[in-house]
GROMACS .gro file of C-alpha atoms in nm:
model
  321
    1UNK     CA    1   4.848 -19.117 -10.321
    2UNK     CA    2   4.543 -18.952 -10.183
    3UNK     CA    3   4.659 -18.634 -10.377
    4UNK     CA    4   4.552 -18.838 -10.724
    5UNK     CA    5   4.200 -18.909 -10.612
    6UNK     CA    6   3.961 -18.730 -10.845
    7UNK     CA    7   3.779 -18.459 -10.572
    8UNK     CA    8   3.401 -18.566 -10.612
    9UNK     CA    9   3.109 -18.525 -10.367
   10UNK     CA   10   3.052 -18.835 -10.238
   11UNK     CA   11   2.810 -18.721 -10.020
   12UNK     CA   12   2.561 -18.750 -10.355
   13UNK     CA   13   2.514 -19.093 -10.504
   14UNK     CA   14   2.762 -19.171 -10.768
   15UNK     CA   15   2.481 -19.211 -11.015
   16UNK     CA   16   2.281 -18.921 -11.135
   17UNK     CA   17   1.994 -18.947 -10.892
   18UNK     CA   18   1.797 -18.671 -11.158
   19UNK     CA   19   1.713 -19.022 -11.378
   20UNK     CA   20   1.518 -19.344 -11.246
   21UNK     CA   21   1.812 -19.558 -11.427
   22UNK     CA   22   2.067 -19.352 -11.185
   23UNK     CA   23   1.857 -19.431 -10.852
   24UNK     CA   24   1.758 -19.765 -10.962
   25UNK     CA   25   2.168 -19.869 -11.023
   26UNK     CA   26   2.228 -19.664 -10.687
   27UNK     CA   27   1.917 -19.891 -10.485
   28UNK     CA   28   2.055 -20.177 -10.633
   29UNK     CA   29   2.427 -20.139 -10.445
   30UNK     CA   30   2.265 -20.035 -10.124
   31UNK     CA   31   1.965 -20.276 -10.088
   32UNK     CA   32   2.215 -20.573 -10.196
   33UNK     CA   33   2.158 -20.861  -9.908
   34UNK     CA   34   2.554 -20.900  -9.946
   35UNK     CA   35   2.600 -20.629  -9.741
   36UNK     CA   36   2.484 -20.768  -9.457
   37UNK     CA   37   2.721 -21.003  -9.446
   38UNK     CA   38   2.979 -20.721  -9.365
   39UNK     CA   39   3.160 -20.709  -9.050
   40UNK     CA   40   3.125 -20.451  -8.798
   41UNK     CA   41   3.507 -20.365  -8.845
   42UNK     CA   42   3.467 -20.374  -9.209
   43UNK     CA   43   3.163 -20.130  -9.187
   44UNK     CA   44   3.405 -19.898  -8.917
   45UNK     CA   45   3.677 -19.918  -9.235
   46UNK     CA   46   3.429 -19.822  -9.442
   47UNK     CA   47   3.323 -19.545  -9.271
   48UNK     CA   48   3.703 -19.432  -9.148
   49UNK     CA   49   3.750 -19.384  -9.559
   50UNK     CA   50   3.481 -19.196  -9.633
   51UNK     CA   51   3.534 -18.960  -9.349
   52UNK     CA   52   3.873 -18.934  -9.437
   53UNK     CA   53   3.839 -18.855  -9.800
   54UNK     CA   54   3.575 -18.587  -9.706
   55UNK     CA   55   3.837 -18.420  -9.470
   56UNK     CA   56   4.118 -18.451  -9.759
   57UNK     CA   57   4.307 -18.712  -9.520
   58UNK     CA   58   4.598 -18.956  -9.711
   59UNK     CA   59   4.443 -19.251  -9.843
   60UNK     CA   60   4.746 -19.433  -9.934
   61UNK     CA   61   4.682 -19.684 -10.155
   62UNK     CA   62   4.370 -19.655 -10.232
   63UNK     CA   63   4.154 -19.546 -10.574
   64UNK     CA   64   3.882 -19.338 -10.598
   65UNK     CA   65   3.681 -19.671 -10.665
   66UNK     CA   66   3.781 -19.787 -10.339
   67UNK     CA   67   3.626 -19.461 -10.236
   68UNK     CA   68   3.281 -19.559 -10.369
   69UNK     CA   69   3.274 -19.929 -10.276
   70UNK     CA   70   3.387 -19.782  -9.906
   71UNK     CA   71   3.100 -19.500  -9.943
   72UNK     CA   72   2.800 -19.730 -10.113
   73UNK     CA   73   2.889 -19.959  -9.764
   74UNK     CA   74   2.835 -19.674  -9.578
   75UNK     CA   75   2.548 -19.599  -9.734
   76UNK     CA   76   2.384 -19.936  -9.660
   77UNK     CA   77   2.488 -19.928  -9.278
   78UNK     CA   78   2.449 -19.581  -9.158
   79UNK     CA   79   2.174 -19.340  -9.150
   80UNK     CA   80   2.190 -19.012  -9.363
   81UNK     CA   81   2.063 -18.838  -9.169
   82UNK     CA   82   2.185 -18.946  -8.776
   83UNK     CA   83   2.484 -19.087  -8.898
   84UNK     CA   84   2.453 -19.384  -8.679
   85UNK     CA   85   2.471 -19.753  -8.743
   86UNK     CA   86   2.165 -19.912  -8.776
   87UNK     CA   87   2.036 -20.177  -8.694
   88UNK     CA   88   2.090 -20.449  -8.901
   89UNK     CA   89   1.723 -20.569  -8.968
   90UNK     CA   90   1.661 -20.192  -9.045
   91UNK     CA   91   1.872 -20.181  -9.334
   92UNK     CA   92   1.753 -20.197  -9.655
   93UNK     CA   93   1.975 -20.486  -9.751
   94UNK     CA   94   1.760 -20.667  -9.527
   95UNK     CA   95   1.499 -20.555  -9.734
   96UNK     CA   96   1.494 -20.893  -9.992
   97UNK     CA   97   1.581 -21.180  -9.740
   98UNK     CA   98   1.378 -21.089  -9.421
   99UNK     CA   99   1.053 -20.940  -9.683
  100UNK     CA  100   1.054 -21.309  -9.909
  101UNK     CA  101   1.055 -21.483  -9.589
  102UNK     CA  102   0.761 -21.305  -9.447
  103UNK     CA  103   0.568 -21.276  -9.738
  104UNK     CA  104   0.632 -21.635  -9.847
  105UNK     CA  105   0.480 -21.745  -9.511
  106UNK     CA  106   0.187 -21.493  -9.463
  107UNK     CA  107   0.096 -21.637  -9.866
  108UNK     CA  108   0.189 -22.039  -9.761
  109UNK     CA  109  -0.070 -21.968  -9.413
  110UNK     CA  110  -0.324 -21.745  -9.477
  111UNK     CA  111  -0.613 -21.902  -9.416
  112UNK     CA  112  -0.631 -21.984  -9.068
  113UNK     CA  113  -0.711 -21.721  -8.777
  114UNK     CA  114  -0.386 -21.852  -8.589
  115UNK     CA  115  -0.165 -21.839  -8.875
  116UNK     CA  116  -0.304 -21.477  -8.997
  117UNK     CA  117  -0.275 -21.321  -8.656
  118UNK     CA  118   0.114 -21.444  -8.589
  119UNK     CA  119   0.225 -21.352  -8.947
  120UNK     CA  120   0.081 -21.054  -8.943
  121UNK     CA  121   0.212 -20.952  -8.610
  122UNK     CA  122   0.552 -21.039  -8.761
  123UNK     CA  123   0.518 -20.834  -9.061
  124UNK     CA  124   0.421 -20.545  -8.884
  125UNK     CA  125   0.709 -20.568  -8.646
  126UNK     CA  126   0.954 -20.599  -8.928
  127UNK     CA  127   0.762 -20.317  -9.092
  128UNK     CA  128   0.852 -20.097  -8.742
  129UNK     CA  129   1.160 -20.183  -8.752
  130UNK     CA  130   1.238 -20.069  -9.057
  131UNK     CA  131   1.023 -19.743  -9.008
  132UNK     CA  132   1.196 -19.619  -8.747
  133UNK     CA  133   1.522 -19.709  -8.854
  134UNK     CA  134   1.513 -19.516  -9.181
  135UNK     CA  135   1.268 -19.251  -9.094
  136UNK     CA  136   1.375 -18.892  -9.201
  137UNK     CA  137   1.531 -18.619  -9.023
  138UNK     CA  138   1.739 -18.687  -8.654
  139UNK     CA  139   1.432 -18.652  -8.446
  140UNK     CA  140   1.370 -18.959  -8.182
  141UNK     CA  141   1.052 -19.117  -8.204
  142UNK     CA  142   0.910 -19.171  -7.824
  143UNK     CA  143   0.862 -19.505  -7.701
  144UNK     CA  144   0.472 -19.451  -7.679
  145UNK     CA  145   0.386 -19.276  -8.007
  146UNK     CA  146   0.637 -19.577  -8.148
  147UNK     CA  147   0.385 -19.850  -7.913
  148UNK     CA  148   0.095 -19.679  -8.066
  149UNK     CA  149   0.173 -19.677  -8.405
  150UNK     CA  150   0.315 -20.047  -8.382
  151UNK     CA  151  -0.076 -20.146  -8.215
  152UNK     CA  152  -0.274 -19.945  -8.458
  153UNK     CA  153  -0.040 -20.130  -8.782
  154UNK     CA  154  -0.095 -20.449  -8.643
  155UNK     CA  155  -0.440 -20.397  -8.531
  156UNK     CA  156  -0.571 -20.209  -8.926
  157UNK     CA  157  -0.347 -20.534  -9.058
  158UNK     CA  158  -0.518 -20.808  -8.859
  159UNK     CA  159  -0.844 -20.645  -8.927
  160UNK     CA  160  -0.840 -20.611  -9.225
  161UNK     CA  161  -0.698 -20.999  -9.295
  162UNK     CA  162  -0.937 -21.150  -9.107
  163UNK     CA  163  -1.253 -20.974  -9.264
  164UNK     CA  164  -1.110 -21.000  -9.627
  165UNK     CA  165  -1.116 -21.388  -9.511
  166UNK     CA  166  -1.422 -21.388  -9.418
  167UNK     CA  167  -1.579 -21.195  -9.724
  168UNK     CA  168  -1.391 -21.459  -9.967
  169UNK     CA  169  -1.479 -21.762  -9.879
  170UNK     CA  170  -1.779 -21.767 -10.145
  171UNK     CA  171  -1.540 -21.722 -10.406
  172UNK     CA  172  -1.265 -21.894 -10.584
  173UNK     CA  173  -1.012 -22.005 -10.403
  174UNK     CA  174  -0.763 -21.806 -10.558
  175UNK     CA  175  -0.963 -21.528 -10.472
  176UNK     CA  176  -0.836 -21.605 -10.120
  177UNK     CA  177  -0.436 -21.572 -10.196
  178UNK     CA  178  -0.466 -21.203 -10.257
  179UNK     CA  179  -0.589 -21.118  -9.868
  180UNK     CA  180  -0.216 -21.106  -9.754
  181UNK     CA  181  -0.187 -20.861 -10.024
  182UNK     CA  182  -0.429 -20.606  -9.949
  183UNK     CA  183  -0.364 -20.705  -9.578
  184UNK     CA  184  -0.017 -20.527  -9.630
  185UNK     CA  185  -0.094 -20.250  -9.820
  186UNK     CA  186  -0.376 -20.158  -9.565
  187UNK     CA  187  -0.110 -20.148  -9.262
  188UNK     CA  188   0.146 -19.964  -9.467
  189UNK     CA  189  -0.101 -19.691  -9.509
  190UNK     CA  190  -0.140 -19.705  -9.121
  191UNK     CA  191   0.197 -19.802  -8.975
  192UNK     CA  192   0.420 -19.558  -9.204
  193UNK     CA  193   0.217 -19.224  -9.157
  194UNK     CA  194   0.169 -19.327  -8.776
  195UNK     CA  195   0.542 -19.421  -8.698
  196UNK     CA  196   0.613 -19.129  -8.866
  197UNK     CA  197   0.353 -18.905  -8.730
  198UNK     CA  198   0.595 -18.672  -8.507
  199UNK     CA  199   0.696 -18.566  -8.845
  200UNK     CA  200   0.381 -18.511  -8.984
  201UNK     CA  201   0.346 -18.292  -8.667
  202UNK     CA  202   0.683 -18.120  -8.617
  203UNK     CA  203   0.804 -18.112  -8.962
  204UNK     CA  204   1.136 -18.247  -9.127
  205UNK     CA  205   1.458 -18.085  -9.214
  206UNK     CA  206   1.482 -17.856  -9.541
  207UNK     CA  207   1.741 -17.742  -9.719
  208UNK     CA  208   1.915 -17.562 -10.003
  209UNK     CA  209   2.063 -17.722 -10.291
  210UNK     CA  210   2.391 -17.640 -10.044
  211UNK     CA  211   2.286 -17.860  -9.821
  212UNK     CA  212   2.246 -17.538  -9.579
  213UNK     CA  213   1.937 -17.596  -9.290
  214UNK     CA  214   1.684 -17.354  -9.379
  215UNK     CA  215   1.418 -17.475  -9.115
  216UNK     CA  216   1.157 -17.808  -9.084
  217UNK     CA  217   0.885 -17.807  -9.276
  218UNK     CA  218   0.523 -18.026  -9.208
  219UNK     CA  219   0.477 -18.016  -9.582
  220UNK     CA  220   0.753 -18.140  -9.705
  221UNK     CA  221   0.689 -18.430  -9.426
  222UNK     CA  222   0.406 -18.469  -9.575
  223UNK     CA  223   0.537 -18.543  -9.933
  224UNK     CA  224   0.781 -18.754  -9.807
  225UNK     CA  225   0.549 -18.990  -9.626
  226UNK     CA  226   0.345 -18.974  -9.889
  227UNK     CA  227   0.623 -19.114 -10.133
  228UNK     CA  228   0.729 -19.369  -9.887
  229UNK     CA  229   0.418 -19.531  -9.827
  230UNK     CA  230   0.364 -19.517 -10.240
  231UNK     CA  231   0.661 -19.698 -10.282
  232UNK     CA  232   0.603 -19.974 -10.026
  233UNK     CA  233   0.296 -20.067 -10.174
  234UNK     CA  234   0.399 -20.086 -10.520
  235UNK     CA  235   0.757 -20.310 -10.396
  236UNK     CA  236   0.499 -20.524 -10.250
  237UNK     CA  237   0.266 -20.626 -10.548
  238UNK     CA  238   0.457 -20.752 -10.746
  239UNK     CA  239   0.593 -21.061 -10.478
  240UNK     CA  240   0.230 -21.053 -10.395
  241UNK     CA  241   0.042 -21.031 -10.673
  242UNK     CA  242   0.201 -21.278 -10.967
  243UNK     CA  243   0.301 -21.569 -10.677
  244UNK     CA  244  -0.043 -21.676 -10.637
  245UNK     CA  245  -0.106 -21.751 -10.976
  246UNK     CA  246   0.195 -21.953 -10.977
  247UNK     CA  247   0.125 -22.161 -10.702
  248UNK     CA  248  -0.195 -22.186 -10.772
  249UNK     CA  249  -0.113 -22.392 -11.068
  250UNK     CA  250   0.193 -22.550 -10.880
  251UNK     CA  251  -0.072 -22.683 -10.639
  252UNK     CA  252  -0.247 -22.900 -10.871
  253UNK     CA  253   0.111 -23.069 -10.959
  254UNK     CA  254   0.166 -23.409 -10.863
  255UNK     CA  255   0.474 -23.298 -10.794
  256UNK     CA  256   0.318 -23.022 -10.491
  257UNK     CA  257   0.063 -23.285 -10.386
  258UNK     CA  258   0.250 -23.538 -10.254
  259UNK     CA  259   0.512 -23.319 -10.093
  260UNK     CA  260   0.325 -23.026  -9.942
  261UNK     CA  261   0.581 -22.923  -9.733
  262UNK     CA  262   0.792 -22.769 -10.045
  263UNK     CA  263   0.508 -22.519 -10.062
  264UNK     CA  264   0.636 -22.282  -9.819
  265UNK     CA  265   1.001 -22.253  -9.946
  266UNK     CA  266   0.888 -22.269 -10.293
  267UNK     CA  267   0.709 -21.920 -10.248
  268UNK     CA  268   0.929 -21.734 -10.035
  269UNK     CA  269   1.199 -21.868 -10.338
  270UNK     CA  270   0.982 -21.723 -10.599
  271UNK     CA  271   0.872 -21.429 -10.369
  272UNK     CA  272   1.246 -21.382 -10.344
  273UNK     CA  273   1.338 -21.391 -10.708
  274UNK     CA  274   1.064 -21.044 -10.734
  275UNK     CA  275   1.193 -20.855 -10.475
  276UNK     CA  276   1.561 -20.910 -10.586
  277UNK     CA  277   1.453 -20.687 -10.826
  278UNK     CA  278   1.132 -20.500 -10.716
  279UNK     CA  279   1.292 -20.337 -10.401
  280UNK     CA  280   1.594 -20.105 -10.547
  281UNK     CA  281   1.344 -20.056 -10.882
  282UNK     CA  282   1.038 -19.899 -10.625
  283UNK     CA  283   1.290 -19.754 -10.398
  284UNK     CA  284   1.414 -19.540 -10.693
  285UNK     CA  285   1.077 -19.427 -10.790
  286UNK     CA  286   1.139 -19.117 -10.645
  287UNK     CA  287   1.439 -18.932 -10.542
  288UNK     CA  288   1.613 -18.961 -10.173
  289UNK     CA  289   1.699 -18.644 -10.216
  290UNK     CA  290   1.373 -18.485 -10.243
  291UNK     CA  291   1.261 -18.151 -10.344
  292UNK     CA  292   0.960 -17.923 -10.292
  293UNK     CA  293   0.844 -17.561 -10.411
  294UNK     CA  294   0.961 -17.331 -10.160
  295UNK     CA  295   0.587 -17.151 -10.278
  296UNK     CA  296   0.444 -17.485 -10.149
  297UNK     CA  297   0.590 -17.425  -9.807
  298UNK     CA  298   0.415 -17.335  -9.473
  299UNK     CA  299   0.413 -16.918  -9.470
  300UNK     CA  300   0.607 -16.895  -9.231
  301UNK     CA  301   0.900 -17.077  -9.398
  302UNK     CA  302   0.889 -16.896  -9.693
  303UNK     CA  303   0.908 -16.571  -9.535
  304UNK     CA  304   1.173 -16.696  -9.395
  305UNK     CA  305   1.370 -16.830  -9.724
  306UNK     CA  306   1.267 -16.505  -9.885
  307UNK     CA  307   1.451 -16.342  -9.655
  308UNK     CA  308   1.798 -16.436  -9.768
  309UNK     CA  309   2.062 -16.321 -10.003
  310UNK     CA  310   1.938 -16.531 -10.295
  311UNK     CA  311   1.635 -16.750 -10.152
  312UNK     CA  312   1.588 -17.100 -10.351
  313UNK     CA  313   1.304 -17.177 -10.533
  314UNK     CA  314   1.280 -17.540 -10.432
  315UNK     CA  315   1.458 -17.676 -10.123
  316UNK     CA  316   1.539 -18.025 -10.057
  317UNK     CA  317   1.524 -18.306  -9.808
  318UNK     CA  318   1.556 -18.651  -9.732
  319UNK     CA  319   1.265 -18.860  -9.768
  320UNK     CA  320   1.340 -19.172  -9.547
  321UNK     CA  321   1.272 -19.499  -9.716
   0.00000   0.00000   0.00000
């Protein structure tokens, strides 16, 4: 009976998001490619329970296990902040199987101006995707300022392929296989602050450890971006980074030589082994949850905070991913 179910706040993660192993076992439920796999009606169940147990509704039948496997769905469907569905190549679960695809193909065709231009257009249009879908707070993004910061991602990208090409050519050929690499992390330092630039501008939502609004802040957007883009770059090196070296040996193979079409699936397989593993692990290098110094605030703000009953020291908000 629904009466038995332990009362917990399921609107935190189950595990204690104050320790890396907490976030990392949370990261690995919600960026699970499984999950995709779900059913609209099973994600609507999903949500109908948690909503439920949050209102103290009957859940007849059900344990408070049920609870959590219903709540980490929700979780990897719906936006914490909006609430809304999103959409499904948004979702982190679609993090591993769309990202070893991509990856495995910008590293496979890399060398010619064709091949860099089209996979780097791709990547970048994934990467929007999934910047606007999990960006922070419940403010829309505007069709142009998301059109700009798309062209300037692709454009910083492209660039910077095609003269890390060109500058390589004198050197070892394995040399070469890292372009894609620094390719990326160059565009995530553009597209994510740019997609995300009308929070850099307006500020994001802060709260107390209540989860009461106390205002947007442009600093903590700041730090949130900041974390974002961190994290991106490091859940990208290692696919990125060890591949190469594999392949690179691979390569010279009998095996490789006389079937060079297994080159492309064999990297986005071995790309696709790392991120099983690097996404949730750089996801959960910092908390979703975040927090900031209320000191570290705009003025403003913190006259504001200061203001009440018994003002917080730090205040909280949610970082986007």
């Amino acid at each position: 009976m629904a009466m038995t179910l332990p009362q917990v706040n399921i609107d935190e993660p189950r595990y204690d998001q104050s320790t890396y192993t907490g976030r990392a076992k949370h990261f690995f439920i919600t960026t699970n490619p499984l999950n995709l796999f779900s059913s609209t009606t099973q994600l609507e169940q999903a949500k109908e329970i948690v909503e439920n147990y949050r209102k103290g509704l009957p859940l007849p039948g059900l344990t408070i296990d049920d609870v959590w496997k219903a709540k980490h769905l929700y979780d990897s469907a719906y936006h914490p902040d909006t609430k809304e569905r999103m959409f499904i190549l948004g979702r982190m679960s679609a993090q591993v199987p769309c990202n070893m695809t991509i990856t495995g193909c910008m590293m496979t065709f890399y060398q010619t101006t064709p091949a860099v231009l089209f996979w780097q257009w791709i990547n970048q249009s994934f990467n929007a995707i999934v910047n606007y879908t999990n960006r922070s707070g419940d403010s829309p993004i505007p069709l142009k300022q998301l059109g700009l910061s798309y062209v300037l991602a692709t454009g910083g990208a492209v660039t910077t392929a095609l003269t890390l090409n060109s500058m390589v050519k004198r050197f070892p050929p394995i040399i070469g296989r890292f372009v894609p690499f620094a390719a990326v992390a160059a565009a995530n330092c553009i597209n994510i602050p740019c997609m995300r630039s009308r929070e850099i501008l307006n500020g994001i939502p802060v709260f107390d450890e209540d989860g009461t609004r106390l205002g947007e802040s442009k600093k903590a957007a700041n730090s949130a971006i900041s974390q974002v883009v961190v994290s991106r770059i490091f859940m990208a090196t290692p696919g990125m980074l060890i591949p190469p070296f594999i392949m690179n040996y691979l390569e010279k193979k009998h095996f490789l030589k006389t079937r060079p079409w297994l080159n492309a699936p064999i990297q986005v397989g071995i790309i696709g082994v790392f991120l099983v593993f690097a996404t949730p692990l750089c996801c959960a290098l910092f908390p979703q949850k975040s927090s900031i110094a209320t000191s570290s605030l705009e003025p403003e703000i913190q006259e504001k905070i200061r203001s009440l009953p018994n003002p917080p020291s730090r205040v909280y908000f949610n970082k986007g991913l």
